[in-house]
PDB file of C-alpha atoms in Angstrom:
ATOM      1  CA  MET C   1      57.470  34.474 148.052  1.00  0.00           C
ATOM      2  CA  SER C   2      59.173  37.870 148.992  1.00  0.00           C
ATOM      3  CA  ARG C   3      61.454  39.482 146.679  1.00  0.00           C
ATOM      4  CA  VAL C   4      64.065  40.035 149.359  1.00  0.00           C
ATOM      5  CA  VAL C   5      66.767  42.939 147.793  1.00  0.00           C
ATOM      6  CA  VAL C   6      70.419  42.873 149.381  1.00  0.00           C
ATOM      7  CA  THR C   7      72.367  45.878 148.805  1.00  0.00           C
ATOM      8  CA  GLY C   8      75.938  44.789 148.898  1.00  0.00           C
ATOM      9  CA  ARG C   9      78.050  41.676 150.244  1.00  0.00           C
ATOM     10  CA  VAL C  10      77.238  40.371 153.417  1.00  0.00           C
ATOM     11  CA  PRO C  11      78.049  36.549 155.048  1.00  0.00           C
ATOM     12  CA  GLU C  12      76.920  33.774 153.898  1.00  0.00           C
ATOM     13  CA  PRO C  13      74.138  32.936 157.016  1.00  0.00           C
ATOM     14  CA  ALA C  14      72.373  35.690 156.440  1.00  0.00           C
ATOM     15  CA  LEU C  15      72.237  34.548 153.091  1.00  0.00           C
ATOM     16  CA  GLN C  16      70.820  31.420 153.251  1.00  0.00           C
ATOM     17  CA  LYS C  17      68.524  32.444 156.429  1.00  0.00           C
ATOM     18  CA  LEU C  18      66.592  34.589 153.116  1.00  0.00           C
ATOM     19  CA  ARG C  19      66.652  32.707 150.938  1.00  0.00           C
ATOM     20  CA  ALA C  20      65.102  29.688 152.910  1.00  0.00           C
ATOM     21  CA  GLU C  21      61.380  31.385 152.761  1.00  0.00           C
ATOM     22  CA  HIS C  22      62.449  34.031 149.717  1.00  0.00           C
ATOM     23  CA  GLU C  23      64.126  34.890 146.363  1.00  0.00           C
ATOM     24  CA  VAL C  24      67.338  37.209 147.119  1.00  0.00           C
ATOM     25  CA  ASP C  25      68.610  39.372 144.809  1.00  0.00           C
ATOM     26  CA  ALA C  26      72.232  39.950 146.404  1.00  0.00           C
ATOM     27  CA  TRP C  27      74.609  42.287 144.881  1.00  0.00           C
ATOM     28  CA  GLU C  28      77.834  40.637 144.910  1.00  0.00           C
ATOM     29  CA  GLY C  29      80.681  43.300 143.618  1.00  0.00           C
ATOM     30  CA  SER C  30      83.168  44.048 144.822  1.00  0.00           C
ATOM     31  CA  ASP C  31      82.604  48.187 145.028  1.00  0.00           C
ATOM     32  CA  SER C  32      79.400  49.400 146.233  1.00  0.00           C
ATOM     33  CA  ILE C  33      76.452  48.420 144.172  1.00  0.00           C
ATOM     34  CA  SER C  34      75.903  52.478 142.387  1.00  0.00           C
ATOM     35  CA  ARG C  35      73.009  54.079 142.389  1.00  0.00           C
ATOM     36  CA  GLN C  36      71.980  53.719 138.992  1.00  0.00           C
ATOM     37  CA  GLU C  37      72.285  49.969 139.692  1.00  0.00           C
ATOM     38  CA  LEU C  38      70.268  50.420 142.734  1.00  0.00           C
ATOM     39  CA  LEU C  39      67.467  52.388 141.916  1.00  0.00           C
ATOM     40  CA  ARG C  40      66.428  49.162 139.208  1.00  0.00           C
ATOM     41  CA  ARG C  41      67.275  46.462 141.355  1.00  0.00           C
ATOM     42  CA  VAL C  42      64.830  47.772 144.445  1.00  0.00           C
ATOM     43  CA  ALA C  43      61.899  48.380 142.035  1.00  0.00           C
ATOM     44  CA  GLY C  44      59.394  45.913 143.137  1.00  0.00           C
ATOM     45  CA  ALA C  45      61.402  44.980 145.558  1.00  0.00           C
ATOM     46  CA  ASP C  46      58.934  43.277 149.354  1.00  0.00           C
ATOM     47  CA  ALA C  47      61.902  43.930 150.798  1.00  0.00           C
ATOM     48  CA  ILE C  48      65.295  45.652 151.108  1.00  0.00           C
ATOM     49  CA  VAL C  49      68.914  44.226 153.695  1.00  0.00           C
ATOM     50  CA  SER C  50      70.500  47.899 153.082  1.00  0.00           C
ATOM     51  CA  LEU C  51      73.970  48.749 153.674  1.00  0.00           C
ATOM     52  CA  LEU C  52      75.560  52.560 155.440  1.00  0.00           C
ATOM     53  CA  THR C  53      77.309  52.842 151.833  1.00  0.00           C
ATOM     54  CA  GLU C  54      74.003  53.094 150.799  1.00  0.00           C
ATOM     55  CA  ARG C  55      71.033  56.638 150.637  1.00  0.00           C
ATOM     56  CA  ILE C  56      67.439  54.935 151.777  1.00  0.00           C
ATOM     57  CA  ASP C  57      65.903  58.073 150.666  1.00  0.00           C
ATOM     58  CA  PRO C  58      63.032  59.195 149.177  1.00  0.00           C
ATOM     59  CA  GLU C  59      63.794  58.628 145.642  1.00  0.00           C
ATOM     60  CA  LEU C  60      64.783  54.753 146.312  1.00  0.00           C
ATOM     61  CA  LEU C  61      62.217  54.123 148.887  1.00  0.00           C
ATOM     62  CA  ASP C  62      59.753  55.611 145.947  1.00  0.00           C
ATOM     63  CA  ALA C  63      61.678  53.015 143.627  1.00  0.00           C
ATOM     64  CA  ALA C  64      61.339  49.980 145.604  1.00  0.00           C
ATOM     65  CA  GLY C  65      57.091  50.866 144.810  1.00  0.00           C
ATOM     66  CA  PRO C  66      54.201  50.297 147.884  1.00  0.00           C
ATOM     67  CA  GLN C  67      54.436  46.343 147.743  1.00  0.00           C
ATOM     68  CA  LEU C  68      58.028  47.519 149.978  1.00  0.00           C
ATOM     69  CA  LYS C  69      57.807  46.324 153.983  1.00  0.00           C
ATOM     70  CA  VAL C  70      61.104  45.958 155.263  1.00  0.00           C
ATOM     71  CA  VAL C  71      64.375  48.414 154.977  1.00  0.00           C
ATOM     72  CA  ALA C  72      66.731  46.664 157.396  1.00  0.00           C
ATOM     73  CA  ASN C  73      69.863  47.926 158.123  1.00  0.00           C
ATOM     74  CA  VAL C  74      73.317  45.778 158.519  1.00  0.00           C
ATOM     75  CA  ALA C  75      74.985  48.504 160.888  1.00  0.00           C
ATOM     76  CA  VAL C  76      73.789  50.221 164.350  1.00  0.00           C
ATOM     77  CA  GLY C  77      73.605  53.093 163.034  1.00  0.00           C
ATOM     78  CA  TYR C  78      71.673  54.735 160.381  1.00  0.00           C
ATOM     79  CA  ASP C  79      72.174  57.753 159.419  1.00  0.00           C
ATOM     80  CA  ASN C  80      72.210  56.492 155.613  1.00  0.00           C
ATOM     81  CA  ILE C  81      67.909  56.377 156.775  1.00  0.00           C
ATOM     82  CA  ASP C  82      65.429  58.717 156.300  1.00  0.00           C
ATOM     83  CA  VAL C  83      63.661  56.939 159.395  1.00  0.00           C
ATOM     84  CA  PRO C  84      60.487  59.559 159.170  1.00  0.00           C
ATOM     85  CA  ALA C  85      59.749  59.294 154.579  1.00  0.00           C
ATOM     86  CA  CYS C  86      60.310  55.203 155.714  1.00  0.00           C
ATOM     87  CA  THR C  87      56.860  55.120 158.159  1.00  0.00           C
ATOM     88  CA  GLU C  88      55.674  57.656 155.964  1.00  0.00           C
ATOM     89  CA  ARG C  89      55.628  55.076 153.357  1.00  0.00           C
ATOM     90  CA  GLY C  90      54.550  52.917 155.942  1.00  0.00           C
ATOM     91  CA  VAL C  91      57.995  50.876 156.010  1.00  0.00           C
ATOM     92  CA  VAL C  92      59.521  49.054 158.772  1.00  0.00           C
ATOM     93  CA  ALA C  93      62.985  50.583 159.197  1.00  0.00           C
ATOM     94  CA  THR C  94      65.456  48.039 161.622  1.00  0.00           C
ATOM     95  CA  ASN C  95      68.853  48.365 162.394  1.00  0.00           C
ATOM     96  CA  THR C  96      71.531  45.391 164.738  1.00  0.00           C
ATOM     97  CA  PRO C  97      72.367  46.981 167.600  1.00  0.00           C
ATOM     98  CA  GLY C  98      74.102  44.696 170.234  1.00  0.00           C
ATOM     99  CA  VAL C  99      76.067  42.587 168.552  1.00  0.00           C
ATOM    100  CA  LEU C 100      79.009  44.821 167.569  1.00  0.00           C
ATOM    101  CA  ILE C 101      79.335  46.421 171.119  1.00  0.00           C
ATOM    102  CA  ASP C 102      82.085  44.708 172.219  1.00  0.00           C
ATOM    103  CA  ALA C 103      84.218  44.804 168.992  1.00  0.00           C
ATOM    104  CA  THR C 104      84.013  47.989 168.504  1.00  0.00           C
ATOM    105  CA  ALA C 105      85.310  49.145 172.289  1.00  0.00           C
ATOM    106  CA  ASP C 106      88.682  47.214 171.590  1.00  0.00           C
ATOM    107  CA  ILE C 107      89.182  49.321 168.548  1.00  0.00           C
ATOM    108  CA  ALA C 108      88.011  52.045 170.831  1.00  0.00           C
ATOM    109  CA  LEU C 109      90.866  50.946 173.191  1.00  0.00           C
ATOM    110  CA  GLY C 110      92.995  50.460 170.308  1.00  0.00           C
ATOM    111  CA  LEU C 111      92.913  53.318 169.129  1.00  0.00           C
ATOM    112  CA  ILE C 112      92.994  55.042 172.625  1.00  0.00           C
ATOM    113  CA  LEU C 113      96.470  52.713 173.039  1.00  0.00           C
ATOM    114  CA  MET C 114      97.750  53.397 169.721  1.00  0.00           C
ATOM    115  CA  ALA C 115      96.995  57.431 170.541  1.00  0.00           C
ATOM    116  CA  THR C 116      98.344  56.958 173.713  1.00  0.00           C
ATOM    117  CA  ARG C 117     101.732  55.426 173.428  1.00  0.00           C
ATOM    118  CA  ARG C 118     102.460  56.750 169.901  1.00  0.00           C
ATOM    119  CA  LEU C 119     102.491  53.552 168.843  1.00  0.00           C
ATOM    120  CA  GLY C 120     101.420  54.037 164.638  1.00  0.00           C
ATOM    121  CA  GLU C 121     103.851  57.022 164.164  1.00  0.00           C
ATOM    122  CA  GLY C 122     106.590  53.982 165.557  1.00  0.00           C
ATOM    123  CA  GLU C 123     105.426  51.636 163.024  1.00  0.00           C
ATOM    124  CA  ARG C 124     106.118  53.833 160.299  1.00  0.00           C
ATOM    125  CA  LEU C 125     109.437  54.877 161.458  1.00  0.00           C
ATOM    126  CA  ILE C 126     110.243  51.457 161.588  1.00  0.00           C
ATOM    127  CA  ARG C 127     108.685  50.412 158.259  1.00  0.00           C
ATOM    128  CA  SER C 128     110.037  52.896 156.759  1.00  0.00           C
ATOM    129  CA  GLY C 129     114.301  52.079 157.392  1.00  0.00           C
ATOM    130  CA  GLN C 130     115.149  54.683 159.244  1.00  0.00           C
ATOM    131  CA  ALA C 131     117.673  54.898 161.832  1.00  0.00           C
ATOM    132  CA  TRP C 132     116.501  53.999 165.052  1.00  0.00           C
ATOM    133  CA  LYS C 133     117.983  53.936 168.195  1.00  0.00           C
ATOM    134  CA  TRP C 134     116.777  53.729 172.141  1.00  0.00           C
ATOM    135  CA  GLY C 135     116.620  56.346 174.584  1.00  0.00           C
ATOM    136  CA  MET C 136     115.627  57.372 177.673  1.00  0.00           C
ATOM    137  CA  PHE C 137     113.501  60.042 175.895  1.00  0.00           C
ATOM    138  CA  PHE C 138     112.436  58.103 172.466  1.00  0.00           C
ATOM    139  CA  LEU C 139     109.034  58.652 171.530  1.00  0.00           C
ATOM    140  CA  LEU C 140     107.254  58.912 174.007  1.00  0.00           C
ATOM    141  CA  GLY C 141     103.597  58.577 175.609  1.00  0.00           C
ATOM    142  CA  SER C 142     101.235  58.796 178.155  1.00  0.00           C
ATOM    143  CA  SER C 143     100.064  56.582 180.507  1.00  0.00           C
ATOM    144  CA  LEU C 144      96.584  55.663 181.052  1.00  0.00           C
ATOM    145  CA  GLN C 145      97.156  54.387 184.401  1.00  0.00           C
ATOM    146  CA  GLY C 146      94.850  57.152 186.666  1.00  0.00           C
ATOM    147  CA  LYS C 147      94.148  59.377 184.105  1.00  0.00           C
ATOM    148  CA  THR C 148      90.625  60.114 183.310  1.00  0.00           C
ATOM    149  CA  LEU C 149      88.750  59.536 179.894  1.00  0.00           C
ATOM    150  CA  GLY C 150      85.553  61.145 179.542  1.00  0.00           C
ATOM    151  CA  ILE C 151      82.700  59.482 177.193  1.00  0.00           C
ATOM    152  CA  VAL C 152      80.244  60.879 175.222  1.00  0.00           C
ATOM    153  CA  GLY C 153      77.339  59.061 174.652  1.00  0.00           C
ATOM    154  CA  MET C 154      76.900  56.236 177.696  1.00  0.00           C
ATOM    155  CA  GLY C 155      75.389  53.722 175.803  1.00  0.00           C
ATOM    156  CA  GLY C 156      76.209  49.842 175.357  1.00  0.00           C
ATOM    157  CA  ILE C 157      79.410  50.525 173.480  1.00  0.00           C
ATOM    158  CA  GLY C 158      80.459  53.389 175.483  1.00  0.00           C
ATOM    159  CA  GLN C 159      79.778  50.992 178.634  1.00  0.00           C
ATOM    160  CA  ALA C 160      81.754  48.429 176.819  1.00  0.00           C
ATOM    161  CA  THR C 161      84.855  50.952 176.861  1.00  0.00           C
ATOM    162  CA  ALA C 162      84.158  52.623 180.219  1.00  0.00           C
ATOM    163  CA  ARG C 163      84.756  49.325 181.726  1.00  0.00           C
ATOM    164  CA  ARG C 164      87.934  47.928 179.359  1.00  0.00           C
ATOM    165  CA  ALA C 165      89.236  51.848 180.855  1.00  0.00           C
ATOM    166  CA  LYS C 166      88.777  50.524 184.207  1.00  0.00           C
ATOM    167  CA  ALA C 167      90.465  47.687 183.650  1.00  0.00           C
ATOM    168  CA  PHE C 168      93.706  50.056 182.842  1.00  0.00           C
ATOM    169  CA  GLY C 169      93.185  51.887 185.594  1.00  0.00           C
ATOM    170  CA  MET C 170      91.251  55.135 184.360  1.00  0.00           C
ATOM    171  CA  GLU C 171      88.793  57.103 186.311  1.00  0.00           C
ATOM    172  CA  ILE C 172      85.758  57.762 184.173  1.00  0.00           C
ATOM    173  CA  VAL C 173      83.190  60.446 183.649  1.00  0.00           C
ATOM    174  CA  TYR C 174      80.543  60.365 180.258  1.00  0.00           C
ATOM    175  CA  GLN C 175      77.700  62.267 179.280  1.00  0.00           C
ATOM    176  CA  SER C 176      74.968  61.992 177.553  1.00  0.00           C
ATOM    177  CA  ARG C 177      71.444  62.484 177.764  1.00  0.00           C
ATOM    178  CA  SER C 178      70.089  60.336 180.302  1.00  0.00           C
ATOM    179  CA  GLU C 179      71.608  58.673 183.991  1.00  0.00           C
ATOM    180  CA  ILE C 180      73.451  55.400 183.117  1.00  0.00           C
ATOM    181  CA  ASP C 181      72.301  52.209 184.884  1.00  0.00           C
ATOM    182  CA  PRO C 182      73.064  53.873 189.255  1.00  0.00           C
ATOM    183  CA  ALA C 183      74.183  49.777 189.404  1.00  0.00           C
ATOM    184  CA  ILE C 184      76.593  50.209 185.551  1.00  0.00           C
ATOM    185  CA  ALA C 185      77.566  53.458 187.303  1.00  0.00           C
ATOM    186  CA  ALA C 186      78.758  51.923 190.877  1.00  0.00           C
ATOM    187  CA  GLU C 187      80.001  49.754 189.261  1.00  0.00           C
ATOM    188  CA  LEU C 188      82.305  51.482 186.769  1.00  0.00           C
ATOM    189  CA  GLY C 189      82.626  53.972 189.517  1.00  0.00           C
ATOM    190  CA  ALA C 190      81.421  56.490 186.502  1.00  0.00           C
ATOM    191  CA  ARG C 191      80.133  60.233 186.619  1.00  0.00           C
ATOM    192  CA  ARG C 192      77.858  61.423 184.572  1.00  0.00           C
ATOM    193  CA  VAL C 193      79.019  66.009 183.277  1.00  0.00           C
ATOM    194  CA  GLU C 194      78.033  67.781 181.544  1.00  0.00           C
ATOM    195  CA  LEU C 195      79.563  68.227 177.920  1.00  0.00           C
ATOM    196  CA  ASP C 196      81.969  71.254 179.280  1.00  0.00           C
ATOM    197  CA  GLU C 197      82.958  70.097 182.126  1.00  0.00           C
ATOM    198  CA  LEU C 198      83.681  66.498 180.305  1.00  0.00           C
ATOM    199  CA  LEU C 199      86.540  68.317 177.993  1.00  0.00           C
ATOM    200  CA  THR C 200      88.184  70.409 180.113  1.00  0.00           C
ATOM    201  CA  ILE C 201      89.152  67.057 183.089  1.00  0.00           C
ATOM    202  CA  SER C 202      89.667  64.548 180.726  1.00  0.00           C
ATOM    203  CA  ASP C 203      92.788  63.385 180.021  1.00  0.00           C
ATOM    204  CA  VAL C 204      91.616  61.224 176.741  1.00  0.00           C
ATOM    205  CA  VAL C 205      87.789  61.811 174.845  1.00  0.00           C
ATOM    206  CA  SER C 206      85.805  58.768 173.115  1.00  0.00           C
ATOM    207  CA  LEU C 207      83.286  59.673 171.424  1.00  0.00           C
ATOM    208  CA  HIS C 208      80.122  56.585 171.620  1.00  0.00           C
ATOM    209  CA  CYS C 209      76.873  58.817 170.556  1.00  0.00           C
ATOM    210  CA  PRO C 210      74.606  58.431 167.702  1.00  0.00           C
ATOM    211  CA  TYR C 211      75.142  61.255 164.790  1.00  0.00           C
ATOM    212  CA  GLY C 212      72.172  63.458 163.826  1.00  0.00           C
ATOM    213  CA  PRO C 213      71.484  67.144 163.030  1.00  0.00           C
ATOM    214  CA  ALA C 214      72.138  67.529 167.604  1.00  0.00           C
ATOM    215  CA  THR C 215      75.874  66.167 166.858  1.00  0.00           C
ATOM    216  CA  HIS C 216      77.099  67.284 163.620  1.00  0.00           C
ATOM    217  CA  HIS C 217      80.662  69.166 164.980  1.00  0.00           C
ATOM    218  CA  LEU C 218      79.638  68.362 168.494  1.00  0.00           C
ATOM    219  CA  ILE C 219      83.537  67.900 168.707  1.00  0.00           C
ATOM    220  CA  GLY C 220      84.233  71.711 166.777  1.00  0.00           C
ATOM    221  CA  ALA C 221      87.176  74.278 166.838  1.00  0.00           C
ATOM    222  CA  GLU C 222      85.339  75.108 170.461  1.00  0.00           C
ATOM    223  CA  GLN C 223      85.839  72.028 172.109  1.00  0.00           C
ATOM    224  CA  LEU C 224      89.185  71.301 170.695  1.00  0.00           C
ATOM    225  CA  GLU C 225      89.766  74.685 172.225  1.00  0.00           C
ATOM    226  CA  ALA C 226      87.925  73.671 176.172  1.00  0.00           C
ATOM    227  CA  MET C 227      90.046  70.956 176.147  1.00  0.00           C
ATOM    228  CA  LYS C 228      93.797  69.474 177.789  1.00  0.00           C
ATOM    229  CA  ASP C 229      96.460  70.406 175.590  1.00  0.00           C
ATOM    230  CA  THR C 230      97.946  66.683 176.952  1.00  0.00           C
ATOM    231  CA  ALA C 231      94.614  64.929 176.361  1.00  0.00           C
ATOM    232  CA  TYR C 232      93.950  62.865 173.125  1.00  0.00           C
ATOM    233  CA  LEU C 233      90.315  62.286 170.894  1.00  0.00           C
ATOM    234  CA  VAL C 234      89.024  58.982 169.863  1.00  0.00           C
ATOM    235  CA  ASN C 235      86.372  58.911 167.903  1.00  0.00           C
ATOM    236  CA  THR C 236      83.999  55.511 166.607  1.00  0.00           C
ATOM    237  CA  ALA C 237      81.081  56.861 165.870  1.00  0.00           C
ATOM    238  CA  ARG C 238      79.907  58.909 163.119  1.00  0.00           C
ATOM    239  CA  GLY C 239      83.359  61.137 160.967  1.00  0.00           C
ATOM    240  CA  PRO C 240      80.449  64.343 161.350  1.00  0.00           C
ATOM    241  CA  ILE C 241      80.992  64.460 165.250  1.00  0.00           C
ATOM    242  CA  VAL C 242      83.727  66.218 164.736  1.00  0.00           C
ATOM    243  CA  ASP C 243      85.017  69.093 162.390  1.00  0.00           C
ATOM    244  CA  GLU C 244      88.030  67.324 160.541  1.00  0.00           C
ATOM    245  CA  ALA C 245      89.245  71.048 159.795  1.00  0.00           C
ATOM    246  CA  ALA C 246      88.884  72.010 162.978  1.00  0.00           C
ATOM    247  CA  LEU C 247      90.711  69.142 164.661  1.00  0.00           C
ATOM    248  CA  ALA C 248      93.295  69.120 161.968  1.00  0.00           C
ATOM    249  CA  LEU C 249      94.174  72.283 162.744  1.00  0.00           C
ATOM    250  CA  ALA C 250      94.209  71.229 166.244  1.00  0.00           C
ATOM    251  CA  LEU C 251      96.771  68.901 166.357  1.00  0.00           C
ATOM    252  CA  ARG C 252      99.071  70.605 163.669  1.00  0.00           C
ATOM    253  CA  GLU C 253      98.921  74.080 166.130  1.00  0.00           C
ATOM    254  CA  GLY C 254      99.318  71.395 170.019  1.00  0.00           C
ATOM    255  CA  GLN C 255      95.726  72.154 171.079  1.00  0.00           C
ATOM    256  CA  ILE C 256      96.333  68.677 171.807  1.00  0.00           C
ATOM    257  CA  ALA C 257      98.307  65.587 172.087  1.00  0.00           C
ATOM    258  CA  GLY C 258      96.940  63.265 169.880  1.00  0.00           C
ATOM    259  CA  ALA C 259      93.919  61.380 168.266  1.00  0.00           C
ATOM    260  CA  GLY C 260      92.455  58.530 167.412  1.00  0.00           C
ATOM    261  CA  LEU C 261      89.941  57.985 164.308  1.00  0.00           C
ATOM    262  CA  ASP C 262      88.573  55.453 162.925  1.00  0.00           C
ATOM    263  CA  VAL C 263      85.505  57.003 161.566  1.00  0.00           C
ATOM    264  CA  PHE C 264      86.034  60.047 158.968  1.00  0.00           C
ATOM    265  CA  GLU C 265      83.511  63.052 157.904  1.00  0.00           C
ATOM    266  CA  GLN C 266      83.777  62.560 153.582  1.00  0.00           C
ATOM    267  CA  GLU C 267      84.823  58.968 154.699  1.00  0.00           C
ATOM    268  CA  PRO C 268      86.136  56.725 152.599  1.00  0.00           C
ATOM    269  CA  LYS C 269      87.523  60.109 151.727  1.00  0.00           C
ATOM    270  CA  VAL C 270      90.241  61.843 155.189  1.00  0.00           C
ATOM    271  CA  HIS C 271      91.152  65.758 155.448  1.00  0.00           C
ATOM    272  CA  PRO C 272      94.103  65.880 153.804  1.00  0.00           C
ATOM    273  CA  TRP C 273      95.525  68.207 156.670  1.00  0.00           C
ATOM    274  CA  LEU C 274      95.071  64.111 158.533  1.00  0.00           C
ATOM    275  CA  LEU C 275      97.487  62.410 157.075  1.00  0.00           C
ATOM    276  CA  GLU C 276     100.735  64.582 156.564  1.00  0.00           C
ATOM    277  CA  LEU C 277     100.259  64.418 160.649  1.00  0.00           C
ATOM    278  CA  GLU C 278     101.888  61.788 162.926  1.00  0.00           C
ATOM    279  CA  ASN C 279      99.658  63.082 165.842  1.00  0.00           C
ATOM    280  CA  VAL C 280      96.231  60.779 164.410  1.00  0.00           C
ATOM    281  CA  THR C 281      96.428  57.158 163.867  1.00  0.00           C
ATOM    282  CA  LEU C 282      93.874  56.596 161.482  1.00  0.00           C
ATOM    283  CA  VAL C 283      91.828  53.668 160.192  1.00  0.00           C
ATOM    284  CA  PRO C 284      89.627  52.255 158.509  1.00  0.00           C
ATOM    285  CA  HIS C 285      86.443  52.072 159.954  1.00  0.00           C
ATOM    286  CA  LEU C 286      87.621  48.737 161.224  1.00  0.00           C
ATOM    287  CA  GLY C 287      85.022  49.138 164.669  1.00  0.00           C
ATOM    288  CA  SER C 288      83.214  46.289 163.995  1.00  0.00           C
ATOM    289  CA  ALA C 289      84.972  44.261 161.545  1.00  0.00           C
ATOM    290  CA  THR C 290      85.376  41.576 163.034  1.00  0.00           C
ATOM    291  CA  VAL C 291      84.118  37.624 161.477  1.00  0.00           C
ATOM    292  CA  GLU C 292      82.070  36.971 164.066  1.00  0.00           C
ATOM    293  CA  THR C 293      80.038  40.090 164.324  1.00  0.00           C
ATOM    294  CA  ARG C 294      79.343  41.323 160.701  1.00  0.00           C
ATOM    295  CA  THR C 295      78.499  37.699 160.270  1.00  0.00           C
ATOM    296  CA  ALA C 296      75.347  38.653 163.803  1.00  0.00           C
ATOM    297  CA  MET C 297      75.076  41.925 162.056  1.00  0.00           C
ATOM    298  CA  ALA C 298      74.370  40.684 158.973  1.00  0.00           C
ATOM    299  CA  VAL C 299      72.132  37.478 160.959  1.00  0.00           C
ATOM    300  CA  LEU C 300      70.551  40.460 163.113  1.00  0.00           C
ATOM    301  CA  ALA C 301      69.765  42.156 159.945  1.00  0.00           C
ATOM    302  CA  ALA C 302      67.922  38.987 158.649  1.00  0.00           C
ATOM    303  CA  ASP C 303      65.780  37.945 160.731  1.00  0.00           C
ATOM    304  CA  ASN C 304      64.508  41.453 160.902  1.00  0.00           C
ATOM    305  CA  THR C 305      63.755  41.258 157.271  1.00  0.00           C
ATOM    306  CA  LEU C 306      62.217  37.279 158.070  1.00  0.00           C
ATOM    307  CA  ALA C 307      60.131  39.023 160.721  1.00  0.00           C
ATOM    308  CA  VAL C 308      58.265  42.131 158.766  1.00  0.00           C
ATOM    309  CA  LEU C 309      57.424  39.536 156.457  1.00  0.00           C
ATOM    310  CA  LYS C 310      55.851  37.569 158.236  1.00  0.00           C
ATOM    311  CA  GLY C 311      53.766  40.328 159.211  1.00  0.00           C
ATOM    312  CA  GLU C 312      55.680  40.140 163.322  1.00  0.00           C
ATOM    313  CA  GLN C 313      57.159  42.618 165.041  1.00  0.00           C
ATOM    314  CA  PRO C 314      60.905  42.308 163.795  1.00  0.00           C
ATOM    315  CA  PRO C 315      63.594  42.240 167.010  1.00  0.00           C
ATOM    316  CA  THR C 316      65.373  45.843 166.667  1.00  0.00           C
ATOM    317  CA  PRO C 317      63.363  47.944 164.994  1.00  0.00           C
ATOM    318  CA  ILE C 318      64.395  51.876 164.860  1.00  0.00           C
ATOM    319  CA  SER C 319      62.372  53.548 167.575  1.00  0.00           C
TER     320      SER C 319
END
């Protein structure tokens, strides 16, 4: 029987799977585990099931010890994990791709609708108790039909977002490291372009690329200036892909029409300038926040853990 440390609260079905075969030390606190407590708990662990709020770095891996076999991240992104440090120590790192595609694409489309139709502004107006009256020019937004959606990162979530947008009558262009399956491109009517062109022709730009050194501040002042002044930016990927200060300035000065953000550069902190603006929709990292999706993510992380502890190939290793 191995010892498995779970760094935060996860759905019970995943814990049941792990407890059926191993000793499980799961953090049950309502707040995130402190760094000091995490370093103490992982000592002697054979497996760590981690949340994206925990940094898996050389210090933590060394605190766990040489018997550590696997770090199973309950997230598709893994910028919180030092993968080379894991590899160097013979620790398998895994993530949970696939199971959160639809939930995140739903949030992306929701943010597109909220931004373009100014739904957040409308709700805040009513909740504030201010007087309002219907009028021909009251809170006018922008329609999606016939507009161009530019998707940066055409993986599973990007494709699912494109499929939803196509149902709303949008044209699809995308930027990615490689061409997508020709059959999928034909289904979506999607055309691959370079990022510079995507920014200049898109009415909505939706970010779905992974985060790393190559995509840090991929969208900054220069890129925002290249966008139409009637365009919108949506980010459901990772916060640091966007330079928040540059975005806030662009929104304030009308360089772009609006934005919708599910992730933030210094999460959970939000740039204070963004909080002052009406033309940005802000939601607290809800991309995968459905009961079904979070349960599937945790169960997949448990399956990855159990496979490695049995000496088997995990379902979704980080390559």
